Short mmCIF file of C-alpha atoms (C1' of nucleotides) in Angstrom, two decimals:
data_model
loop_
_atom_site.label_atom_id
_atom_site.label_comp_id
_atom_site.label_asym_id
_atom_site.label_seq_id
_atom_site.Cartn_x
_atom_site.Cartn_y
_atom_site.Cartn_z
CA MET A 1 -7.02 2.24 -46.10
CA LEU A 2 -6.70 5.37 -43.97
CA GLN A 3 -2.68 5.99 -43.67
CA LYS A 4 -0.51 8.40 -41.53
CA ALA A 5 -0.54 10.63 -43.93
CA ASP A 6 -4.27 11.29 -44.29
CA LEU A 7 -3.89 12.17 -40.22
CA ASP A 8 -4.33 15.84 -39.33
CA ALA A 9 -2.87 17.32 -36.02
CA ILE A 10 -6.19 17.28 -34.07
CA ASP A 11 -6.33 13.34 -35.12
CA TRP A 12 -2.88 12.63 -33.40
CA LYS A 13 -3.97 14.74 -30.56
CA ILE A 14 -7.35 11.98 -30.32
CA LEU A 15 -4.81 9.15 -30.47
CA ARG A 16 -2.50 10.40 -27.89
CA GLU A 17 -5.20 11.20 -25.63
CA LEU A 18 -7.00 7.60 -25.93
CA GLN A 19 -3.98 5.43 -25.59
CA GLU A 20 -3.80 7.32 -22.15
CA ASP A 21 -7.26 7.08 -21.53
CA GLY A 22 -8.80 5.08 -23.65
CA ARG A 23 -12.11 5.48 -21.75
CA MET A 24 -12.74 9.43 -21.74
CA THR A 25 -16.06 10.66 -22.81
CA ASN A 26 -16.14 12.42 -25.91
CA VAL A 27 -16.82 15.89 -24.53
CA GLU A 28 -13.98 16.07 -22.38
CA LEU A 29 -12.57 14.73 -25.38
CA SER A 30 -13.34 17.01 -27.72
CA ARG A 31 -12.61 19.90 -25.25
CA ARG A 32 -9.04 18.51 -24.77
CA VAL A 33 -8.33 18.48 -28.62
CA GLY A 34 -9.62 21.66 -29.19
CA ILE A 35 -12.88 21.31 -31.31
CA SER A 36 -16.62 20.32 -30.37
CA ALA A 37 -17.77 17.12 -29.73
CA PRO A 38 -20.14 16.25 -32.72
CA PRO A 39 -16.56 16.49 -35.63
CA CYS A 40 -14.54 14.52 -32.78
CA LEU A 41 -16.96 11.61 -32.37
CA ARG A 42 -17.07 11.58 -35.92
CA ARG A 43 -12.94 11.34 -35.98
CA VAL A 44 -12.79 8.58 -33.62
CA ARG A 45 -15.00 6.78 -35.43
CA ARG A 46 -13.20 7.06 -38.69
CA LEU A 47 -9.95 6.15 -36.74
CA GLU A 48 -11.96 3.10 -35.52
CA GLU A 49 -13.67 2.28 -38.51
CA THR A 50 -10.32 2.30 -40.52
CA GLY A 51 -8.52 0.22 -38.37
CA ILE A 52 -6.20 2.94 -36.68
CA ILE A 53 -7.74 2.28 -33.37
CA ARG A 54 -7.94 -1.45 -33.16
CA GLY A 55 -10.08 -1.45 -29.55
CA TYR A 56 -9.88 -0.47 -26.60
CA ARG A 57 -8.54 -2.60 -23.70
CA ALA A 58 -8.69 -2.25 -19.75
CA LEU A 59 -5.39 -2.49 -17.94
CA LEU A 60 -5.78 -4.75 -15.36
CA ASN A 61 -2.91 -4.88 -12.21
CA ALA A 62 -1.88 -8.46 -12.85
CA PRO A 63 -0.53 -8.96 -8.84
CA ALA A 64 -3.08 -8.31 -7.35
CA LEU A 65 -5.57 -10.85 -9.11
CA GLY A 66 -3.00 -13.38 -8.26
CA MET A 67 -0.67 -13.38 -10.97
CA ASP A 68 2.73 -13.63 -9.60
CA VAL A 69 4.94 -14.30 -12.18
CA VAL A 70 5.41 -12.64 -15.86
CA ALA A 71 8.32 -13.92 -17.97
CA PHE A 72 9.23 -14.02 -21.59
CA CYS A 73 9.99 -17.03 -22.88
CA LEU A 74 12.55 -16.99 -26.31
CA ILE A 75 11.95 -20.08 -28.51
CA GLY A 76 14.15 -21.56 -30.77
CA LEU A 77 12.70 -24.21 -33.45
CA LYS A 78 14.20 -27.04 -35.20
CA HIS A 79 12.58 -26.71 -38.22
CA GLN A 80 11.33 -22.89 -39.55
CA SER A 81 9.57 -23.77 -42.76
CA GLU A 82 6.22 -21.49 -43.00
CA THR A 83 4.28 -24.73 -42.12
CA GLU A 84 5.97 -25.35 -38.73
CA LEU A 85 5.74 -21.57 -37.81
CA LYS A 86 2.34 -21.56 -38.42
CA VAL A 87 1.78 -24.83 -36.42
CA PHE A 88 3.89 -23.05 -33.24
CA ALA A 89 1.77 -20.22 -33.69
CA ASP A 90 -1.51 -21.74 -33.57
CA LEU A 91 0.33 -23.58 -30.37
CA THR A 92 0.59 -20.36 -29.00
CA ARG A 93 -2.91 -19.06 -29.02
CA GLY A 94 -4.33 -21.98 -27.13
CA TRP A 95 -2.22 -21.77 -23.73
CA PRO A 96 -3.76 -19.69 -21.83
CA ILE A 97 -0.42 -18.67 -19.78
CA VAL A 98 1.06 -16.85 -23.18
CA ARG A 99 -0.31 -12.99 -23.33
CA GLY A 100 1.03 -12.13 -26.21
CA ALA A 101 3.73 -13.63 -28.91
CA TRP A 102 5.63 -12.41 -31.91
CA MET A 103 7.51 -14.37 -34.36
CA VAL A 104 10.85 -13.09 -34.19
CA SER A 105 14.14 -13.02 -36.19
CA GLY A 106 17.49 -13.84 -34.87
CA GLU A 107 19.16 -16.09 -32.61
CA SER A 108 15.17 -17.12 -31.66
CA ASP A 109 12.12 -17.59 -33.53
CA PHE A 110 9.52 -16.78 -30.89
CA LEU A 111 8.98 -14.49 -28.06
CA LEU A 112 6.32 -15.46 -25.65
CA HIS A 113 5.01 -12.84 -22.93
CA CYS A 114 3.39 -15.09 -20.43
CA VAL A 115 1.45 -14.66 -17.27
CA ALA A 116 0.97 -17.14 -14.41
CA SER A 117 -0.07 -17.15 -10.81
CA ASP A 118 3.06 -18.94 -9.46
CA LEU A 119 6.48 -20.29 -10.33
CA ALA A 120 5.17 -23.68 -10.29
CA THR A 121 3.09 -23.21 -12.69
CA PHE A 122 5.11 -21.27 -15.05
CA GLN A 123 7.76 -24.05 -14.54
CA SER A 124 4.53 -26.77 -15.38
CA PHE A 125 4.07 -24.66 -18.55
CA VAL A 126 7.82 -24.41 -20.07
CA ILE A 127 8.41 -28.41 -19.23
CA GLU A 128 5.06 -29.81 -20.13
CA ALA A 129 3.70 -27.39 -22.90
CA LEU A 130 7.00 -25.87 -24.24
CA THR A 131 9.64 -28.09 -23.93
CA SER A 132 7.31 -31.34 -24.82
CA THR A 133 6.37 -29.27 -27.86
CA PRO A 134 8.47 -31.98 -30.70
CA ASN A 135 9.50 -28.92 -32.78
CA VAL A 136 10.77 -27.17 -30.11
CA ASP A 137 14.63 -26.87 -30.31
CA THR A 138 15.60 -24.16 -27.42
CA VAL A 139 13.47 -22.16 -24.76
CA ARG A 140 14.89 -19.45 -22.97
CA THR A 141 12.96 -17.70 -19.95
CA ALA A 142 13.47 -14.13 -18.44
CA LEU A 143 11.61 -13.88 -15.51
CA THR A 144 10.56 -10.13 -15.10
CA ILE A 145 11.63 -8.69 -11.58
CA ARG A 146 9.55 -5.19 -12.28
CA LYS A 147 7.66 -3.80 -14.86
CA VAL A 148 9.87 -0.66 -15.52
CA LYS A 149 7.59 1.09 -18.37
CA ASP A 150 4.49 0.18 -19.82
CA GLU A 151 3.20 3.02 -22.05
CA GLY A 152 1.25 2.80 -25.49
CA LEU A 153 2.69 1.03 -28.74
CA VAL A 154 3.11 4.16 -30.43
CA GLU A 155 4.92 7.38 -29.46
CA ILE A 156 2.09 10.41 -30.28
CA PRO A 157 4.64 13.35 -31.85
CA ALA A 158 3.24 16.24 -29.26
CA MET B 1 -6.61 -3.07 -0.86
CA LEU B 2 -8.67 -5.25 -2.62
CA GLN B 3 -7.49 -8.42 -3.20
CA LYS B 4 -8.16 -11.38 -5.60
CA ALA B 5 -10.10 -13.26 -3.09
CA ASP B 6 -12.79 -10.56 -2.44
CA LEU B 7 -13.87 -10.65 -6.30
CA ASP B 8 -17.13 -12.42 -6.79
CA ALA B 9 -18.07 -14.07 -9.74
CA ILE B 10 -19.27 -10.93 -11.39
CA ASP B 11 -16.29 -8.96 -10.66
CA TRP B 12 -14.41 -11.73 -12.97
CA LYS B 13 -16.90 -11.34 -15.66
CA ILE B 14 -16.75 -7.68 -15.62
CA LEU B 15 -12.88 -7.68 -15.93
CA ARG B 16 -13.31 -10.18 -18.49
CA GLU B 17 -15.89 -7.83 -20.71
CA LEU B 18 -13.42 -4.25 -19.73
CA GLN B 19 -10.60 -6.14 -21.18
CA GLU B 20 -11.88 -6.77 -24.31
CA ASP B 21 -13.56 -3.78 -24.50
CA GLY B 22 -12.68 -1.18 -22.63
CA ARG B 23 -14.81 1.19 -24.11
CA MET B 24 -18.13 -0.42 -23.44
CA THR B 25 -21.05 1.49 -21.98
CA ASN B 26 -22.14 0.69 -18.81
CA VAL B 27 -25.34 -0.63 -19.62
CA GLU B 28 -24.17 -3.21 -21.82
CA LEU B 29 -21.61 -4.12 -19.46
CA SER B 30 -24.27 -4.87 -16.83
CA ARG B 31 -26.21 -6.28 -19.22
CA ARG B 32 -23.53 -8.92 -19.90
CA VAL B 33 -23.04 -9.80 -16.41
CA GLY B 34 -26.47 -9.97 -15.59
CA ILE B 35 -26.78 -6.96 -13.12
CA SER B 36 -28.65 -3.72 -13.50
CA ALA B 37 -26.65 -0.47 -14.62
CA PRO B 38 -26.31 0.80 -10.71
CA PRO B 39 -24.34 -2.05 -8.89
CA CYS B 40 -22.63 -2.66 -12.26
CA LEU B 41 -21.03 0.62 -12.22
CA ARG B 42 -20.14 1.05 -8.69
CA ARG B 43 -18.16 -2.28 -9.36
CA VAL B 44 -16.40 -0.95 -12.00
CA ARG B 45 -15.42 2.03 -9.86
CA ARG B 46 -14.09 -0.14 -6.72
CA LEU B 47 -12.06 -2.10 -9.33
CA GLU B 48 -10.61 1.34 -10.69
CA GLU B 49 -10.47 2.47 -6.96
CA THR B 50 -8.40 0.06 -5.74
CA GLY B 51 -6.06 -0.39 -8.55
CA ILE B 52 -7.04 -3.81 -9.84
CA ILE B 53 -8.18 -1.84 -13.53
CA ARG B 54 -4.99 0.52 -13.67
CA GLY B 55 -6.68 2.21 -16.57
CA TYR B 56 -7.83 2.46 -20.29
CA ARG B 57 -5.97 2.16 -23.30
CA ALA B 58 -6.76 2.74 -26.88
CA LEU B 59 -4.95 0.10 -29.30
CA LEU B 60 -3.52 1.42 -32.24
CA ASN B 61 -2.33 -0.11 -35.25
CA ALA B 62 1.18 0.55 -35.34
CA PRO B 63 2.35 -0.11 -39.08
CA ALA B 64 -0.90 2.42 -39.91
CA LEU B 65 0.78 4.98 -38.22
CA GLY B 66 4.22 4.88 -39.80
CA MET B 67 5.59 2.70 -37.45
CA ASP B 68 7.58 -0.61 -39.50
CA VAL B 69 9.46 -1.72 -36.98
CA VAL B 70 8.56 -3.49 -33.72
CA ALA B 71 11.53 -5.44 -31.77
CA PHE B 72 12.68 -6.73 -28.48
CA CYS B 73 16.10 -5.60 -26.95
CA LEU B 74 17.71 -8.12 -24.07
CA ILE B 75 20.13 -5.66 -22.31
CA GLY B 76 23.23 -7.05 -20.47
CA LEU B 77 24.76 -4.80 -17.82
CA LYS B 78 28.21 -4.97 -16.61
CA HIS B 79 26.90 -3.67 -13.23
CA GLN B 80 23.99 -4.58 -11.60
CA SER B 81 23.81 -2.58 -8.26
CA GLU B 82 20.89 -1.57 -7.24
CA THR B 83 21.76 2.16 -8.20
CA GLU B 84 22.96 0.98 -11.89
CA LEU B 85 19.63 -0.54 -12.11
CA LYS B 86 18.05 2.48 -11.24
CA VAL B 87 20.02 4.58 -13.55
CA PHE B 88 19.38 2.12 -16.57
CA ALA B 89 15.80 1.85 -15.49
CA ASP B 90 15.24 6.02 -15.81
CA LEU B 91 17.08 6.10 -18.96
CA THR B 92 14.41 3.71 -20.62
CA ARG B 93 11.67 5.61 -19.72
CA GLY B 94 13.23 8.77 -21.60
CA TRP B 95 13.59 7.11 -24.96
CA PRO B 96 10.64 7.67 -26.77
CA ILE B 97 11.39 4.22 -28.60
CA VAL B 98 10.80 2.50 -25.63
CA ARG B 99 7.59 1.72 -24.94
CA GLY B 100 7.34 -1.26 -22.56
CA ALA B 101 10.62 -2.19 -20.57
CA TRP B 102 10.86 -5.17 -17.55
CA MET B 103 13.82 -5.79 -15.38
CA VAL B 104 14.80 -9.52 -16.10
CA SER B 105 16.45 -12.41 -13.99
CA GLY B 106 18.41 -14.99 -16.62
CA GLU B 107 21.17 -14.04 -18.94
CA SER B 108 19.88 -10.41 -19.49
CA ASP B 109 19.17 -7.52 -16.88
CA PHE B 110 16.16 -5.70 -18.73
CA LEU B 111 14.08 -6.36 -21.93
CA LEU B 112 12.98 -3.63 -24.21
CA HIS B 113 9.56 -3.63 -26.00
CA CYS B 114 10.75 -1.52 -29.06
CA VAL B 115 8.46 0.73 -31.55
CA ALA B 116 10.26 2.86 -34.55
CA SER B 117 9.11 4.03 -38.27
CA ASP B 118 11.84 2.74 -39.74
CA LEU B 119 14.70 -0.12 -39.51
CA ALA B 120 17.34 2.58 -39.61
CA THR B 121 15.72 4.78 -36.85
CA PHE B 122 15.81 1.47 -35.09
CA GLN B 123 19.73 0.94 -35.43
CA SER B 124 20.59 3.98 -34.69
CA PHE B 125 18.79 3.89 -31.47
CA VAL B 126 20.68 0.47 -30.64
CA ILE B 127 23.89 2.31 -31.24
CA GLU B 128 23.57 5.44 -30.18
CA ALA B 129 21.76 5.14 -27.18
CA LEU B 130 22.21 1.65 -26.04
CA THR B 131 25.46 0.63 -27.11
CA SER B 132 26.76 4.12 -25.86
CA THR B 133 25.65 3.98 -22.54
CA PRO B 134 28.43 3.24 -20.35
CA ASN B 135 26.94 0.37 -18.11
CA VAL B 136 25.43 -1.21 -20.91
CA ASP B 137 27.21 -4.58 -21.47
CA THR B 138 25.59 -6.64 -24.15
CA VAL B 139 22.61 -5.87 -26.72
CA ARG B 140 20.76 -8.66 -28.34
CA THR B 141 18.13 -7.59 -30.81
CA ALA B 142 15.01 -9.64 -32.00
CA LEU B 143 12.66 -8.16 -34.45
CA THR B 144 9.33 -9.07 -34.89
CA ILE B 145 8.18 -10.41 -38.14
CA ARG B 146 4.85 -10.61 -37.12
CA LYS B 147 2.55 -10.50 -34.47
CA VAL B 148 0.55 -14.16 -33.07
CA LYS B 149 -1.60 -13.46 -30.27
CA ASP B 150 -1.97 -10.22 -28.38
CA GLU B 151 -4.74 -10.51 -25.80
CA GLY B 152 -5.46 -8.58 -22.25
CA LEU B 153 -2.34 -9.45 -19.42
CA VAL B 154 -4.74 -11.73 -17.27
CA GLU B 155 -6.34 -14.67 -17.96
CA ILE B 156 -10.20 -14.67 -16.87
CA PRO B 157 -11.53 -17.76 -15.97
CA ALA B 158 -14.61 -18.51 -17.16
"C1'" DC C 1 -35.29 -18.04 17.99
"C1'" DT C 2 -35.44 -12.77 16.53
"C1'" DA C 3 -33.79 -8.62 16.38
"C1'" DG C 4 -30.54 -5.18 14.52
"C1'" DG C 5 -26.56 -4.13 11.16
"C1'" DG C 6 -24.34 -4.24 7.01
"C1'" DC C 7 -24.52 -5.38 2.19
"C1'" DG C 8 -25.91 -5.35 -2.52
"C1'" DC C 9 -29.47 -5.17 -5.88
"C1'" DG C 10 -33.02 -2.69 -8.44
"C1'" DA C 11 -36.22 1.44 -9.49
"C1'" DA C 12 -36.67 5.87 -10.46
"C1'" DA C 13 -35.38 10.51 -11.95
"C1'" DG C 14 -32.40 14.37 -12.57
"C1'" DA C 15 -28.05 15.19 -15.25
"C1'" DA C 16 -24.57 14.69 -18.84
"C1'" DT C 17 -23.55 12.62 -22.46
"C1'" DC C 18 -23.71 11.01 -27.32
"C1'" DT C 19 -25.75 11.18 -31.77
"C1'" DT C 20 -27.99 12.91 -35.89
"C1'" DG C 21 -29.86 16.58 -38.75
"C1'" DC C 22 -28.52 20.69 -40.65
"C1'" DG C 23 -26.71 25.21 -41.85
"C1'" DC C 24 -22.07 27.89 -42.56
"C1'" DA C 25 -17.55 28.93 -44.14
"C1'" DC C 26 -13.35 27.99 -46.46
"C1'" DG C 27 -10.62 26.51 -50.08
"C1'" DG C 28 -9.49 24.55 -54.35
"C1'" DA C 29 -11.25 23.71 -59.50
"C1'" DA C 30 -13.42 24.91 -63.74
"C1'" DT D 1 -16.52 34.06 -60.24
"C1'" DT D 2 -18.72 30.12 -59.14
"C1'" DC D 3 -19.23 25.60 -58.13
"C1'" DC D 4 -18.36 22.14 -55.05
"C1'" DG D 5 -16.59 18.81 -51.62
"C1'" DT D 6 -14.64 19.04 -46.93
"C1'" DG D 7 -15.06 19.70 -42.08
"C1'" DC D 8 -17.16 22.98 -38.80
"C1'" DG D 9 -20.22 24.26 -35.12
"C1'" DC D 10 -25.46 24.68 -33.15
"C1'" DA D 11 -29.50 22.40 -31.44
"C1'" DA D 12 -32.27 18.85 -30.49
"C1'" DG D 13 -33.77 13.89 -29.41
"C1'" DA D 14 -32.52 9.51 -27.62
"C1'" DT D 15 -29.28 7.36 -24.73
"C1'" DT D 16 -26.64 6.74 -20.96
"C1'" DC D 17 -24.92 7.97 -16.53
"C1'" DT D 18 -25.59 8.70 -12.04
"C1'" DT D 19 -27.37 9.69 -7.73
"C1'" DT D 20 -30.66 8.24 -4.16
"C1'" DC D 21 -33.78 5.40 -2.42
"C1'" DG D 22 -36.06 0.96 -0.61
"C1'" DC D 23 -36.08 -3.48 -0.48
"C1'" DG D 24 -34.85 -8.47 0.69
"C1'" DC D 25 -30.96 -11.25 2.18
"C1'" DC D 26 -27.20 -12.58 5.41
"C1'" DC D 27 -24.62 -12.81 9.16
"C1'" DT D 28 -24.32 -12.22 13.94
"C1'" DA D 29 -25.15 -10.98 18.72
"C1'" DG D 30 -28.53 -11.10 22.52
#
DNA sequence: CTAGGGCGCGAAAGAATCTTGCGCACGGAA
DNA sequence: TTCCGTGCGCAAGATTCTTTCGCGCCCTAG
């Protein structure tokens, strides 16, 4: 697998540009990173094939689409055996309100990033889905008031 | 501003496809949503101009880029005046380790999504940046063990 | 009922981009 | 020095993008 060490300065520039604007044309990208289009496209393909670029996504405006509630849920389970963890992980994948989920260490076992159209829908989810799951012990929710920062996952050194 | 109600079934299909693959060519997109390319491109442009599509982003593989630590921090402040909240929000924007940040209600005031190259770097950040900030009262961290689910922000009805 | 306007689609053509093949330069190893 | 691998840039054909234009549909006012 391609590793960090195999990337040169141009690769990092490519990653930075595509993380900021994933739809940039290859011509524009090549101009910005200082090489011609063909080798630039070859580098992008290599980054995609080796999995360093996992994919591309349009970022949607949740409120404009009628999704007024964004919240995080911290879930504590009663039993944390590998089997039980996997069961809950699979459950999260089946809940459309859950847009992102991580297994975490600390006071909780899972952290869920949730989006819902309104508070009633979110509360129903918490009560009917989360709380009702047998192995769920604690549910702490944090409703987001405003998004403060939202950048790509990886900091690209200048 | 364009609202949810102004979107028809084809617009929703476009949003779903671009949320899954933001680099899809317009020809392929138009084929998938069942219209020809020109009106499809007009719809995409309209969704971009009205802010329903906020942008596009390449999704990077953090571990492959040497970012082995992904964590969330729940921050409680001593004082929550609008001024103090804004001060802390601005601070988060200046910390490269913080990739996403939300102001939240509940037991904490902010939730930070952090990515660092190693545990030592992350711990230094917590101690030297977070804990050292005068108005910071409590810092609870949750190190992620594995990512369970990572989809687009908005569920697109089928 | 009918005429007119607005809206969105599809076809076509020119412009831009993508993609491939090829030759060349540079750098390390025998 | 010579050979070889790597990566660049150039150029050409294929694909895609983008604009323009005309058509049909629906809604509404007369």
